[in-house]
GROMACS .gro file of C-alpha atoms in nm:
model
  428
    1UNK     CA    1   4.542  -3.171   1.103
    2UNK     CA    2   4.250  -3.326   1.275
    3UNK     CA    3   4.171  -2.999   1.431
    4UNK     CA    4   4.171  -2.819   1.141
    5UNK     CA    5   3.883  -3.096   0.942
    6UNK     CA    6   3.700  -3.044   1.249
    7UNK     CA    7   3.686  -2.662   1.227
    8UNK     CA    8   3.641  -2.690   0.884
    9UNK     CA    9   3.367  -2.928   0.936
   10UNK     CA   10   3.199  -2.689   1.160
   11UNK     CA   11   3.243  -2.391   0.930
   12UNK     CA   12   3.035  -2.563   0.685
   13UNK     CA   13   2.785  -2.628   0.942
   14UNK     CA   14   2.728  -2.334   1.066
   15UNK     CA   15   2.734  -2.199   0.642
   16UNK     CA   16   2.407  -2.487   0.578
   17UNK     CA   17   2.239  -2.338   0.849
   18UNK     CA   18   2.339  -2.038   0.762
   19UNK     CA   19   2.176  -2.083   0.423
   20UNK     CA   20   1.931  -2.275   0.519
   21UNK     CA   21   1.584  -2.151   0.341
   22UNK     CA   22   1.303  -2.051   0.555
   23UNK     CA   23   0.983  -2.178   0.481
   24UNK     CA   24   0.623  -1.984   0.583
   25UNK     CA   25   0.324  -2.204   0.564
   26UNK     CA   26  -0.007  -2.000   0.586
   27UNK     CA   27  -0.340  -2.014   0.521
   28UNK     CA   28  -0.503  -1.705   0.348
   29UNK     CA   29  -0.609  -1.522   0.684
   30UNK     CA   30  -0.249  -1.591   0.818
   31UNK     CA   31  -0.082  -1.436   0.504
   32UNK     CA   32  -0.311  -1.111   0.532
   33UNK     CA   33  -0.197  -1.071   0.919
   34UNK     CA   34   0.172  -1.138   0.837
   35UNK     CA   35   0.124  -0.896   0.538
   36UNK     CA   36  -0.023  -0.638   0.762
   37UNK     CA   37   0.256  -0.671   1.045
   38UNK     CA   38   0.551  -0.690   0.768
   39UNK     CA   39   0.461  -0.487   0.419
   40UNK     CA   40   0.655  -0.194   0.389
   41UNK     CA   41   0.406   0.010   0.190
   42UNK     CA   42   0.169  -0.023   0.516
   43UNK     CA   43   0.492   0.097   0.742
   44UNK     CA   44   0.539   0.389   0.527
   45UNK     CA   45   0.159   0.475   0.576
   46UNK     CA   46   0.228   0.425   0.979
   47UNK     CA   47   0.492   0.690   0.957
   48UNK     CA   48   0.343   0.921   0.730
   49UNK     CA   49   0.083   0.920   1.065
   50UNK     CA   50   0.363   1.014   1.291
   51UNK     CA   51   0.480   1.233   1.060
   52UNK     CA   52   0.125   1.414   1.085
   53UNK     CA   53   0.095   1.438   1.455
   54UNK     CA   54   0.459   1.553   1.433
   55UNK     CA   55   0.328   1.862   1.161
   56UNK     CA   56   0.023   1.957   1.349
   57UNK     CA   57   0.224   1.976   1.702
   58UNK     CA   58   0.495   2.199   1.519
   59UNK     CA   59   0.204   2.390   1.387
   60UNK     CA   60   0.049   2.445   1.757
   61UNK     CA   61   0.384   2.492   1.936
   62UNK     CA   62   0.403   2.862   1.732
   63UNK     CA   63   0.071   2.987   1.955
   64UNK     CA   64   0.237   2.904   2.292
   65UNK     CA   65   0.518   3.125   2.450
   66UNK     CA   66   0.880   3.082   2.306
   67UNK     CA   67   1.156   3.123   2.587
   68UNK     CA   68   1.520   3.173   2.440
   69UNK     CA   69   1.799   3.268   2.629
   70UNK     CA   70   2.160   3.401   2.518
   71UNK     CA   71   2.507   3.486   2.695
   72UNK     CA   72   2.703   3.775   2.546
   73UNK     CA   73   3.060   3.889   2.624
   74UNK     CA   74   3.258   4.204   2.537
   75UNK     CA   75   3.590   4.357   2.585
   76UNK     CA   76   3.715   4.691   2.446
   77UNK     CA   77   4.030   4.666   2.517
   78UNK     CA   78   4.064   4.945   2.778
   79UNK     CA   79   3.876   5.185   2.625
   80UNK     CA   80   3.715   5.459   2.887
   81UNK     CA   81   3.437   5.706   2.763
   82UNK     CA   82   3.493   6.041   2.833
   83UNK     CA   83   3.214   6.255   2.929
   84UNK     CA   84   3.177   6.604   3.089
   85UNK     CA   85   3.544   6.586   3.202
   86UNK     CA   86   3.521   6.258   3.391
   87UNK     CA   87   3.642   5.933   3.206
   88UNK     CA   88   3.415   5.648   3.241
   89UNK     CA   89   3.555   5.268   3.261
   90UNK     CA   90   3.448   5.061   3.032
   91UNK     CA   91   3.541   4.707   3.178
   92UNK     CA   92   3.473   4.382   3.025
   93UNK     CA   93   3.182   4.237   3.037
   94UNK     CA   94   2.865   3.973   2.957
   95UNK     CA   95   2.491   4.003   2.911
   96UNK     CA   96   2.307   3.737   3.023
   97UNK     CA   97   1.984   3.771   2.857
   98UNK     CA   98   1.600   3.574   2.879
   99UNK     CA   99   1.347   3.652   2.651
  100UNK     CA  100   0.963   3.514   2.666
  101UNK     CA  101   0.716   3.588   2.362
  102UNK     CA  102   0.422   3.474   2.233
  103UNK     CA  103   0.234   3.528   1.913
  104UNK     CA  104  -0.131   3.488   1.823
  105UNK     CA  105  -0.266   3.498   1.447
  106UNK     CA  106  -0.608   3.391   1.267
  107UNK     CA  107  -0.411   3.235   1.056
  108UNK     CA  108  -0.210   3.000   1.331
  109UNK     CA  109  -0.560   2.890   1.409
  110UNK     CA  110  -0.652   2.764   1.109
  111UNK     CA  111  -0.314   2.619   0.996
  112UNK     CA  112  -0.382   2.398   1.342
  113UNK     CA  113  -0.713   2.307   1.153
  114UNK     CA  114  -0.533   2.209   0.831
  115UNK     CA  115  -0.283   2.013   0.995
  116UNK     CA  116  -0.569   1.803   1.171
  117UNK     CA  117  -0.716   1.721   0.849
  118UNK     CA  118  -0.397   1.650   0.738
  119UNK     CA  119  -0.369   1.384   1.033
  120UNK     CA  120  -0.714   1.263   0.919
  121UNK     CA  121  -0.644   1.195   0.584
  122UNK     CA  122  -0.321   1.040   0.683
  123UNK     CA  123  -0.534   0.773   0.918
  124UNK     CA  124  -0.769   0.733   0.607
  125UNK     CA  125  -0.465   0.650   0.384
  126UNK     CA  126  -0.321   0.375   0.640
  127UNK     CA  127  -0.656   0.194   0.626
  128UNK     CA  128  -0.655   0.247   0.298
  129UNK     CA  129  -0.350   0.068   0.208
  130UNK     CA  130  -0.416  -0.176   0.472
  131UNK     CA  131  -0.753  -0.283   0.248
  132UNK     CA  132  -0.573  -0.295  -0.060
  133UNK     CA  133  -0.266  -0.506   0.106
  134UNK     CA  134  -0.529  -0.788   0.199
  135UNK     CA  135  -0.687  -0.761  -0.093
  136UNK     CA  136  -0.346  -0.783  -0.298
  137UNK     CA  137  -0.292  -1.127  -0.095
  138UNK     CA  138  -0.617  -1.238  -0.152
  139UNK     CA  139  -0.587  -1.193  -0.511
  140UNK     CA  140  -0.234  -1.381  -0.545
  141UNK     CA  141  -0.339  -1.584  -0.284
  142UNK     CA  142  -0.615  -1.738  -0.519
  143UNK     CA  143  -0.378  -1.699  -0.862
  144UNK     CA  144  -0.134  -1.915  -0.680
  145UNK     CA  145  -0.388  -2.175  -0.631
  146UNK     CA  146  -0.524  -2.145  -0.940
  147UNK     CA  147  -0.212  -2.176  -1.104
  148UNK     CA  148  -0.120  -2.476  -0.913
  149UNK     CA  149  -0.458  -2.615  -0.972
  150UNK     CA  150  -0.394  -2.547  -1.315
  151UNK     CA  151  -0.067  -2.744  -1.345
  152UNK     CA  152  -0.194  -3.034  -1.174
  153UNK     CA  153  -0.493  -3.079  -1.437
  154UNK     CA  154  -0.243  -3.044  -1.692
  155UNK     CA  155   0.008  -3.329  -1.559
  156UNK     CA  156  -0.300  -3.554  -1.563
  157UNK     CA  157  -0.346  -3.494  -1.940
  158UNK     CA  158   0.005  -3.527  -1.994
  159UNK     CA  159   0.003  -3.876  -1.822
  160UNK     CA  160  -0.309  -3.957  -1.992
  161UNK     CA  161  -0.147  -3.855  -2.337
  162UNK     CA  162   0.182  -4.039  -2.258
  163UNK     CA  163   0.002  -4.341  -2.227
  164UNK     CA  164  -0.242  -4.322  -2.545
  165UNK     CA  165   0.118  -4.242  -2.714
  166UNK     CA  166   0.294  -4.551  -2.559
  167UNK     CA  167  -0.039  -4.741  -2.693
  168UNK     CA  168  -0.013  -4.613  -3.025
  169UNK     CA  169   0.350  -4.663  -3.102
  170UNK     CA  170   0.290  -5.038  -2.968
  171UNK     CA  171  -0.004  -5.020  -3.245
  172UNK     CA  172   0.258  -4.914  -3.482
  173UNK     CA  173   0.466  -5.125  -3.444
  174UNK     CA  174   0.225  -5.460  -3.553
  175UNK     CA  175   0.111  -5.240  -3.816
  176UNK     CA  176  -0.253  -5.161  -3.645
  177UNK     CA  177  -0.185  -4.747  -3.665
  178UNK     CA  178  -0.047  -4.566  -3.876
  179UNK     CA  179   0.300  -4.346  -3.768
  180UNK     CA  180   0.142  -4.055  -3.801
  181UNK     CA  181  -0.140  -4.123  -3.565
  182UNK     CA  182   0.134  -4.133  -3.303
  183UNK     CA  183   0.338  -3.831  -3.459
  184UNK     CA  184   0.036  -3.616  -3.373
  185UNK     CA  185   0.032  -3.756  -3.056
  186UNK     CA  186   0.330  -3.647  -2.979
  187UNK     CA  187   0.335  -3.262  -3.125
  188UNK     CA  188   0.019  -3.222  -2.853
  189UNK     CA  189   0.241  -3.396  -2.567
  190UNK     CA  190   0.532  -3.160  -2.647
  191UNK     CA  191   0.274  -2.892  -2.643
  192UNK     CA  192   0.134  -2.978  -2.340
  193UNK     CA  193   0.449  -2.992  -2.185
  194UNK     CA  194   0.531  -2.617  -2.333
  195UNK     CA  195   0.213  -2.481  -2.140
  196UNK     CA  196   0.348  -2.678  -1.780
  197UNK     CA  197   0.658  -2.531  -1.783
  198UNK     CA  198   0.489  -2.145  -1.901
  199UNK     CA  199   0.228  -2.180  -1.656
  200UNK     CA  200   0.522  -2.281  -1.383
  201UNK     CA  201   0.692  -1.968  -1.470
  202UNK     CA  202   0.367  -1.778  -1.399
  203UNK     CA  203   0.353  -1.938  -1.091
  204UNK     CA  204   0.716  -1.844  -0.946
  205UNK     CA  205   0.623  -1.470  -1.098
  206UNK     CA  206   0.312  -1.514  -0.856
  207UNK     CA  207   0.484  -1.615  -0.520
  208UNK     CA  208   0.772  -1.330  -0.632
  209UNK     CA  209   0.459  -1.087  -0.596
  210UNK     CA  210   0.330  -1.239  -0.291
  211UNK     CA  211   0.661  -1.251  -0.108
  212UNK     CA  212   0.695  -0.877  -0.217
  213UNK     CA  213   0.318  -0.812  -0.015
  214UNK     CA  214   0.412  -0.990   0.258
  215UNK     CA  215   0.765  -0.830   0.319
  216UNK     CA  216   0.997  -1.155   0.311
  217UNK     CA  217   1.291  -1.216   0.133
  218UNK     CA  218   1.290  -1.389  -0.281
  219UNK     CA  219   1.405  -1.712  -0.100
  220UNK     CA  220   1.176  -1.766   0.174
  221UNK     CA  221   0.945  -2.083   0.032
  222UNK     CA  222   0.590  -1.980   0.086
  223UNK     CA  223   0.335  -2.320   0.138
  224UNK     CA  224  -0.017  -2.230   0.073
  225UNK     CA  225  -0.235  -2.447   0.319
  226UNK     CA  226  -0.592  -2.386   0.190
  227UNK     CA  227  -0.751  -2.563  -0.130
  228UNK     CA  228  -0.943  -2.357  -0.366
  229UNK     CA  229  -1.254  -2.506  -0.292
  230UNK     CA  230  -1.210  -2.430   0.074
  231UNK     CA  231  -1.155  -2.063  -0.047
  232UNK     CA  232  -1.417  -2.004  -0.307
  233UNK     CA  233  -1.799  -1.956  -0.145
  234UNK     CA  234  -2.060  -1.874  -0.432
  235UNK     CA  235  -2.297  -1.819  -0.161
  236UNK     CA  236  -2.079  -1.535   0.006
  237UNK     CA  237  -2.042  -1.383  -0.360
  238UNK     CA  238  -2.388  -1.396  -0.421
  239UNK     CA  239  -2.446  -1.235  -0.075
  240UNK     CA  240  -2.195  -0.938  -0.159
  241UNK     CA  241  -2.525  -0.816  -0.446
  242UNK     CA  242  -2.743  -0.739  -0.205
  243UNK     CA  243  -2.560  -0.530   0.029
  244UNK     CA  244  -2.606  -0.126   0.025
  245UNK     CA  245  -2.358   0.097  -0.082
  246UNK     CA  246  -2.284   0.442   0.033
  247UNK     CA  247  -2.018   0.658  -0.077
  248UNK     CA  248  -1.948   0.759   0.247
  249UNK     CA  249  -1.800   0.427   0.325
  250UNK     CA  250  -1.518   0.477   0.027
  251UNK     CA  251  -1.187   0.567   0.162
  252UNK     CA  252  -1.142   0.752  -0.174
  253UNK     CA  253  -1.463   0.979  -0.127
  254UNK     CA  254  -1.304   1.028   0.244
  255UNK     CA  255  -1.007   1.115   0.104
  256UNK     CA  256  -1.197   1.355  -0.146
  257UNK     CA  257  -1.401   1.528   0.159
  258UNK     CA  258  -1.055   1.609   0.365
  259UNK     CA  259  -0.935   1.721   0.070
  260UNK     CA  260  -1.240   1.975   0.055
  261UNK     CA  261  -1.205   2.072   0.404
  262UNK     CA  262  -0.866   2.151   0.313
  263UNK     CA  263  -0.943   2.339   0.078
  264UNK     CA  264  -1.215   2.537   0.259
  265UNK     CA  265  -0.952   2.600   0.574
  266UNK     CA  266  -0.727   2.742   0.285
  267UNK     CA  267  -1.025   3.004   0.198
  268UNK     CA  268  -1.025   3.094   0.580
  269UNK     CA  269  -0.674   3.117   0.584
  270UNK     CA  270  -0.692   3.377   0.322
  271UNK     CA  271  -1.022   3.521   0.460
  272UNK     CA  272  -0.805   3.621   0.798
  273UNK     CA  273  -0.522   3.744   0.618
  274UNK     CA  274  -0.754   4.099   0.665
  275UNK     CA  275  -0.755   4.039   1.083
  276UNK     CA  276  -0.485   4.199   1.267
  277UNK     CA  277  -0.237   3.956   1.425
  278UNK     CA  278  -0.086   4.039   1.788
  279UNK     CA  279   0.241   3.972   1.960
  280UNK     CA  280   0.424   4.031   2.356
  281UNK     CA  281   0.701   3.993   2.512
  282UNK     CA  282   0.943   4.005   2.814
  283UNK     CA  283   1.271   4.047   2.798
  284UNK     CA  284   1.542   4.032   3.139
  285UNK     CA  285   1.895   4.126   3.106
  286UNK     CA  286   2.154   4.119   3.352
  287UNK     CA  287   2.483   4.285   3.274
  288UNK     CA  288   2.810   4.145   3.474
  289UNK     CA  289   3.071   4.352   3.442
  290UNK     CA  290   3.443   4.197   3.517
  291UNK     CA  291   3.600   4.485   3.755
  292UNK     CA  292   3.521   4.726   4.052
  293UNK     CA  293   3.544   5.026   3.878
  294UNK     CA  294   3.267   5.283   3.886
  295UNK     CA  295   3.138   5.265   3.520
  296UNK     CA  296   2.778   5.310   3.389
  297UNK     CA  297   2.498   5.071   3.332
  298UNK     CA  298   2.252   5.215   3.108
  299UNK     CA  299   2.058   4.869   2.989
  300UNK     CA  300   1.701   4.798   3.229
  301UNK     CA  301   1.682   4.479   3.326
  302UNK     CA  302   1.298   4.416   3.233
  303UNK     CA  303   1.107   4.538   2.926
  304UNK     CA  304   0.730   4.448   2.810
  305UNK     CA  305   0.653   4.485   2.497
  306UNK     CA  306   0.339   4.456   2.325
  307UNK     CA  307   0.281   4.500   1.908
  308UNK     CA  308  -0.062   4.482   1.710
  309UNK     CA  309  -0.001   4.435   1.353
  310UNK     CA  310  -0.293   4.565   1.121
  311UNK     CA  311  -0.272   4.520   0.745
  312UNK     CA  312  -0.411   4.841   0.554
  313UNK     CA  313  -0.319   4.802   0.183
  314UNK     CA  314  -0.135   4.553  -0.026
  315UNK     CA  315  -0.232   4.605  -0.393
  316UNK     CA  316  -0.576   4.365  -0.422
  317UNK     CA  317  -0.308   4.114  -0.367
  318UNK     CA  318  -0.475   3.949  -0.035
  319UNK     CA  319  -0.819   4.005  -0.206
  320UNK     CA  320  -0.672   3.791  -0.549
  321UNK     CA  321  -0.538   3.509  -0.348
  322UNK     CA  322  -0.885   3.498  -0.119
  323UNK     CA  323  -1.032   3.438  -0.506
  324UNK     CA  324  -0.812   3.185  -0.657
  325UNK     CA  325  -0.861   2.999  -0.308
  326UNK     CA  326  -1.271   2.958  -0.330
  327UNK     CA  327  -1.212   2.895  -0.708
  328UNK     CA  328  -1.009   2.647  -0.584
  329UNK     CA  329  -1.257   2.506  -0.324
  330UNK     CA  330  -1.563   2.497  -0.610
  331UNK     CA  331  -1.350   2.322  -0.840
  332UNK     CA  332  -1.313   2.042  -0.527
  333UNK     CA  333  -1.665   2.068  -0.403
  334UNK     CA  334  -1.758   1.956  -0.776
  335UNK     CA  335  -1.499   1.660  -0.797
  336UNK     CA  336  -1.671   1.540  -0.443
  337UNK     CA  337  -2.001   1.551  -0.626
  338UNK     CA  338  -1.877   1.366  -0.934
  339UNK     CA  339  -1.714   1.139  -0.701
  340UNK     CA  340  -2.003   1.055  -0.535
  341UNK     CA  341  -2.204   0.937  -0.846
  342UNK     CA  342  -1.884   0.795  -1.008
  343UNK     CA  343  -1.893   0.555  -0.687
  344UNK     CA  344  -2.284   0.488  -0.711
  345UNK     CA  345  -2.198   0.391  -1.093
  346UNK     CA  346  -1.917   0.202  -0.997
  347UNK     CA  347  -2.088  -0.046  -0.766
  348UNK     CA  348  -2.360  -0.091  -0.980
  349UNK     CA  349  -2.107  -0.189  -1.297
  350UNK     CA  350  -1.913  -0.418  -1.015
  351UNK     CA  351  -2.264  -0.574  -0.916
  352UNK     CA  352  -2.322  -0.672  -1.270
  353UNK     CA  353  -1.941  -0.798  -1.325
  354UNK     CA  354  -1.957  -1.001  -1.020
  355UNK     CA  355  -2.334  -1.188  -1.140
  356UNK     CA  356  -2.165  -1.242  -1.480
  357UNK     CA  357  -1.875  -1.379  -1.337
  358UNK     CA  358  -2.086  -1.603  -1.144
  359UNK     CA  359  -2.286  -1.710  -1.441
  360UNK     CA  360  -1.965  -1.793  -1.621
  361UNK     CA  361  -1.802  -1.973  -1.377
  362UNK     CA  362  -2.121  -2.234  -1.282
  363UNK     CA  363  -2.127  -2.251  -1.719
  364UNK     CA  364  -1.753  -2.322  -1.729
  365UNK     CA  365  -1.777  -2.577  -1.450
  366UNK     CA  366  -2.005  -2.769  -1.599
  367UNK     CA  367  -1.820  -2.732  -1.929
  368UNK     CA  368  -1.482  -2.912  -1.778
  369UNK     CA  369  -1.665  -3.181  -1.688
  370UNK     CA  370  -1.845  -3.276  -1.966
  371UNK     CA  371  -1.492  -3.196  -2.206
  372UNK     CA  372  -1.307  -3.442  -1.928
  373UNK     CA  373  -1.605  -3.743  -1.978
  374UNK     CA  374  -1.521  -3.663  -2.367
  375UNK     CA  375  -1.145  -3.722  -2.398
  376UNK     CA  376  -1.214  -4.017  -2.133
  377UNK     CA  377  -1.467  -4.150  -2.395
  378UNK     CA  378  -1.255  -4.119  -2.689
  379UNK     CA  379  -0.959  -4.222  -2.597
  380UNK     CA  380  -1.123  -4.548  -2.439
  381UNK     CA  381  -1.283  -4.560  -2.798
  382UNK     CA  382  -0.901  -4.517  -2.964
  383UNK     CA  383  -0.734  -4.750  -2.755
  384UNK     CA  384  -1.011  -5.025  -2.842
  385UNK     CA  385  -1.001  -4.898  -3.262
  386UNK     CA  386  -1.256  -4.688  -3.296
  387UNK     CA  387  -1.173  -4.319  -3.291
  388UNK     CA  388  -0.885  -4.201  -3.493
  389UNK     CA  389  -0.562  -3.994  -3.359
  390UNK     CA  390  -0.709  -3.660  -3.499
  391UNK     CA  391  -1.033  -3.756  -3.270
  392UNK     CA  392  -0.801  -3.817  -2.912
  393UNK     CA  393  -0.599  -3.458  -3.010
  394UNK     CA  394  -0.911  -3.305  -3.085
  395UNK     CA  395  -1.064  -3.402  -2.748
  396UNK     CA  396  -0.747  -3.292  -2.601
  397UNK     CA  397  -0.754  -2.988  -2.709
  398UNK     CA  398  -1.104  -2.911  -2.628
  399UNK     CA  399  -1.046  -3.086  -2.251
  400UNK     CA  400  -0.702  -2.790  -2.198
  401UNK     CA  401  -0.912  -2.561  -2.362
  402UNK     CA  402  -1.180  -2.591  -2.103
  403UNK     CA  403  -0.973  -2.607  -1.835
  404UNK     CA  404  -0.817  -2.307  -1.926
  405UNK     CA  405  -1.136  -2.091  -1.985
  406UNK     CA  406  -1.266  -2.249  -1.660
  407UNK     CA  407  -0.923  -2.151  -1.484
  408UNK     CA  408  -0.938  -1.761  -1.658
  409UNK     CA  409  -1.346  -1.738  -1.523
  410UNK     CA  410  -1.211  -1.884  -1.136
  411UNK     CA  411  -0.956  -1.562  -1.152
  412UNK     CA  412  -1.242  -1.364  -1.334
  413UNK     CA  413  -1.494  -1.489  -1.009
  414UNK     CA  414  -1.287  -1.403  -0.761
  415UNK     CA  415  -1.119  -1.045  -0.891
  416UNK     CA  416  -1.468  -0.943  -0.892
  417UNK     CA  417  -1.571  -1.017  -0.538
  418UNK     CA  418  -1.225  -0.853  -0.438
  419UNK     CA  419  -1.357  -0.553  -0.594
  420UNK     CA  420  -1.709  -0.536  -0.488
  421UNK     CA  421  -1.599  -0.624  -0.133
  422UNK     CA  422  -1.306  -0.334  -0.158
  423UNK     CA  423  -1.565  -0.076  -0.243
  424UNK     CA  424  -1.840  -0.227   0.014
  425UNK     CA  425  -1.589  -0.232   0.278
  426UNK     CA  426  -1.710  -0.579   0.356
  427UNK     CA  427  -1.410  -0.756   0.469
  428UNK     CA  428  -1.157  -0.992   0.329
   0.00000   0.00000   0.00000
C-alpha cells in the first residue's frame, strides 16, 4: 500500500509538471526575433526558397547529358532460325545496354532564366513576410499595452466611483442625499465594470493573435516587459516624414518587376519556339548469350546519333501564342507603371495620416488630463455638498470618454508609423 501512494504521488508529479504552463517574457525586439525564428508563415516562405533552387536545378539538369542504363533478358524456348539450309541457335540471352544523350533548346535556356526569377521573387517574398511578421508584433505588441493600459485607467475610476458610492449611501442614510443620487452612481459603476471585463476579453483575443505570430501554443503566458511610454517616440515618428521614398525599395513593386521579367522571358520563350532545337547520343550494347553454340549477333555495340529538329509550319499557332505573350507583357509593363505612382501616392496619403495622427494624439493627451483634474474637482466638490450626482456621472463619463478617444488615437499613432515605416523600409 505505501508503495502504491508513493507511485501515485509521483504520477501526479510528474502530471503538474507535465502541465505546467510556460511562460515567455519579452520585450518588443525579443518577440520580433522569437517571431522570426518560430512563425510558420515565415517557414513556409523559407521552403518555398528551397523549393525554388530545387525548380531551377531540375530545370538546368535537362541541358546536361542523361546516362540510363537497362538489362534485358530473353528466351525462346529453343527456337533455331533457319536460313539457307543451315539452322541457326537461338540461345538465351541478355542485353546489357548504356545510353548517354544530351539535348540543347532555346527554350531550356530561357526556362533556366524563368526559374531564376522565380528564385528571386521567392527571396523577395521571405523578406517580405519577414517585414510584415515584425510589424504584426509590433502592432499587437502596442494593442496589448494599450489594452492593459486601458484597463488599469479604468480600475482607478472604478475605485474612485466605489468610493463616491460608499460616500453617498452613508449620505443617504442621515438623509443628506437623496437615493437616487447613489442609484445613478451605481448604473455608471456597473457600467464601468461592463467595459473592464469587454476590454479584458479584447485583451485575451490580442495575446491569442500574438501567440499565433510568434508560433507558441494558446497556453503559453506571454509577459510584456516594456511600458508604452518606453515604446512610443514622437520624435522617431516625426522623423519617419522626412525620409525619401522610392518605389524601388517596395517589396511589392519588386515583386511587380520579377513578375515583368517573367513575363518578358515568356515572350522569348515563344520568340525561340521558331529556332531549331538539337539532340545526340551514344548508345553501347553488349549481348551475352547463355550457350556455346554458333548463333548470330547482328546488334553493334556502339551507335552515335545526332538529330536537328527544325519547325517549318504549324498553322500561325506559334505566331498566336508569341502575340498573346507580349499582350501579356504590356498589360504587366502598365501595372508596374501604375504601381509605381500608386506607391508615390501612397506614401504621401501615409505622410499625412501619420502628422494627423500625431496632431491627435498630443490634442487627446492633453484632453485626459484636463477630463482627469475635472472628475477629481467634482467629486471633491460632491463629497463636500456642492456638485450634484448627475455632475460626478457626468464627469465620469467625460473622464472614460477621454480615455478612450485618447486610447483609439495611441493605436491610431502607432498603426500609422507601422505603415509608413513598412513602405519606407525603415526598420521596426
Amino acid at each position: 500500500m505505501k508503495h502504491r501512494i508513493i507511485l501515485l504521488t509521483l504520477i501526479l508529479f510528474m502530471c503538474g509538471r507535465g502541465f505546467a504552463q510556460e511562460k515567455l517574457s519579452l520585450t518588443l525586439g525579443q518577440a520580433q526575433e522569437y517571431a522570426l525564428a518560430h512563425n510558420r508563415s515565415l517557414k513556409n516562405a523559407s521552403l518555398d526558397i528551397q523549393k525554388a533552387e530545387a525548380n531551377k536545378w531540375s530545370t538546368l539538369s535537362t541541358m546536361l547529358p542523361q546516362v540510363n542504363g537497362s538489362v534485358d533478358y530473353a528466351n525462346m524456348m529453343g527456337y533455331q532460325l533457319t536460313m539457307m539450309g543451315f539452322d541457326i541457335a537461338m540461345p538465351p540471352y541478355a542485353t546489357i545496354g548504356v545510353t548517354t544523350s544530351i539535348s540543347l533548346s532555346a527554350s531550356q535556356v530561357i526556362g533556366v532564366q524563368m526559374q531564376n526569377i522565380a528564385a528571386k521573387m521567392a527571396d523577395i517574398t521571405l523578406k517580405q513576410t519577414e517585414q510584415q511578421v515584425t510589424n504584426q508584433v509590433k502592432t499587437l505588441y502596442f494593442s496589448a499595452l494599450v489594452m492593459e493600459e486601458t484597463t488599469v485607467l479604468l480600475d482607478s475610476n472604478l475605485a474612485n466611483m466605489k468610493k463616491l458610492l460608499a460616500h453617498t449611501e452613508n449620505s443617504v442614510k442621515v438623509g443628506i442625499l437623496n437615493q437616487t443620487d447613489a442609484d445613478q452612481l451605481a448604473v455608471q459603476i456597473v457600467t464601468v465594470e461592463n467595459t473592464i471585463n469587454s476590454v479584458k476579453r479584447s485583451l485575451e483575443m490580442i495575446y491569442n493573435a500574438l501567440r499565433l505570430q510568434l508560433g507558441i501554443s494558446v497556453d503559453t503566458e506571454i509577459e510584456l516587459t516594456q511600458a508604452i511610454d518606453e515604446l512610443v517616440n514622437v520624435e522617431k515618428a516625426n522623423s519617419l516624414l522626412s525620409v525619401g521614398f522610392s518605389s524601388e525599395n517596395s517589396f511589392s513593386y519588386q515583386l511587380l518587376k520579377s513578375s515583368v521579367d517573367l513575363s518578358k522571358a515568356q515572350v522569348n520563350m515563344k520568340k525561340w519556339a521558331y529556332a531549331p532545337s538539337i539532340s545526340a547520343y551514344h548508345s553501347y550494347t553488349k549481348k551475352e548469350y547463355f550457350s556455346d553454340e554458333p548463333t548470330m549477333n547482328m546488334t553493334p555495340p556502339n551507335i552515335i546519333g545526332l538529330s536537328l529538329k527544325v519547325p517549318i509550319f504549324s498553322s500561325a499557332s506559334r505566331y498566336a501564342s508569341l502575340k498573346a505573350a507580349q499582350i501579356d507583357y504590356e498589360k504587366q509593363l502598365n501595372t508596374l507603371a501604375d504601381a509605381g505612382e500608386g506607391l508615390l501616392i501612397q506614401h504621401r496619403q501615409l505622410c499625412f495620416n501619420l502628422s494627423s495622427a500625431l496632431e491627435t494624439y498630443q490634442t487627446q493627451k492633453r484632453n485626459i488630463e484636463v477630463n482627469q483634474r475635472i472628475f477629481e474637482d467634482i467629486s471633491r466638490k460632491f463629497e463636500n455638498g456642492m456638485a450634484s450626482s448627475l455632475e460626478v456621472t457626468t464627469a465620469g463619463s467625460g473622464l472614460i470618454t477621454a480615455q478612450s478617444n485618447y486610447v483609439q488615437t495611441l493605436l491610431n499613432l502607432v498603426s500609422a508609423q507601422i505603415a509608413l515605416e513598412e513602405l519606407l523600409q525603415n526598420g521596426n
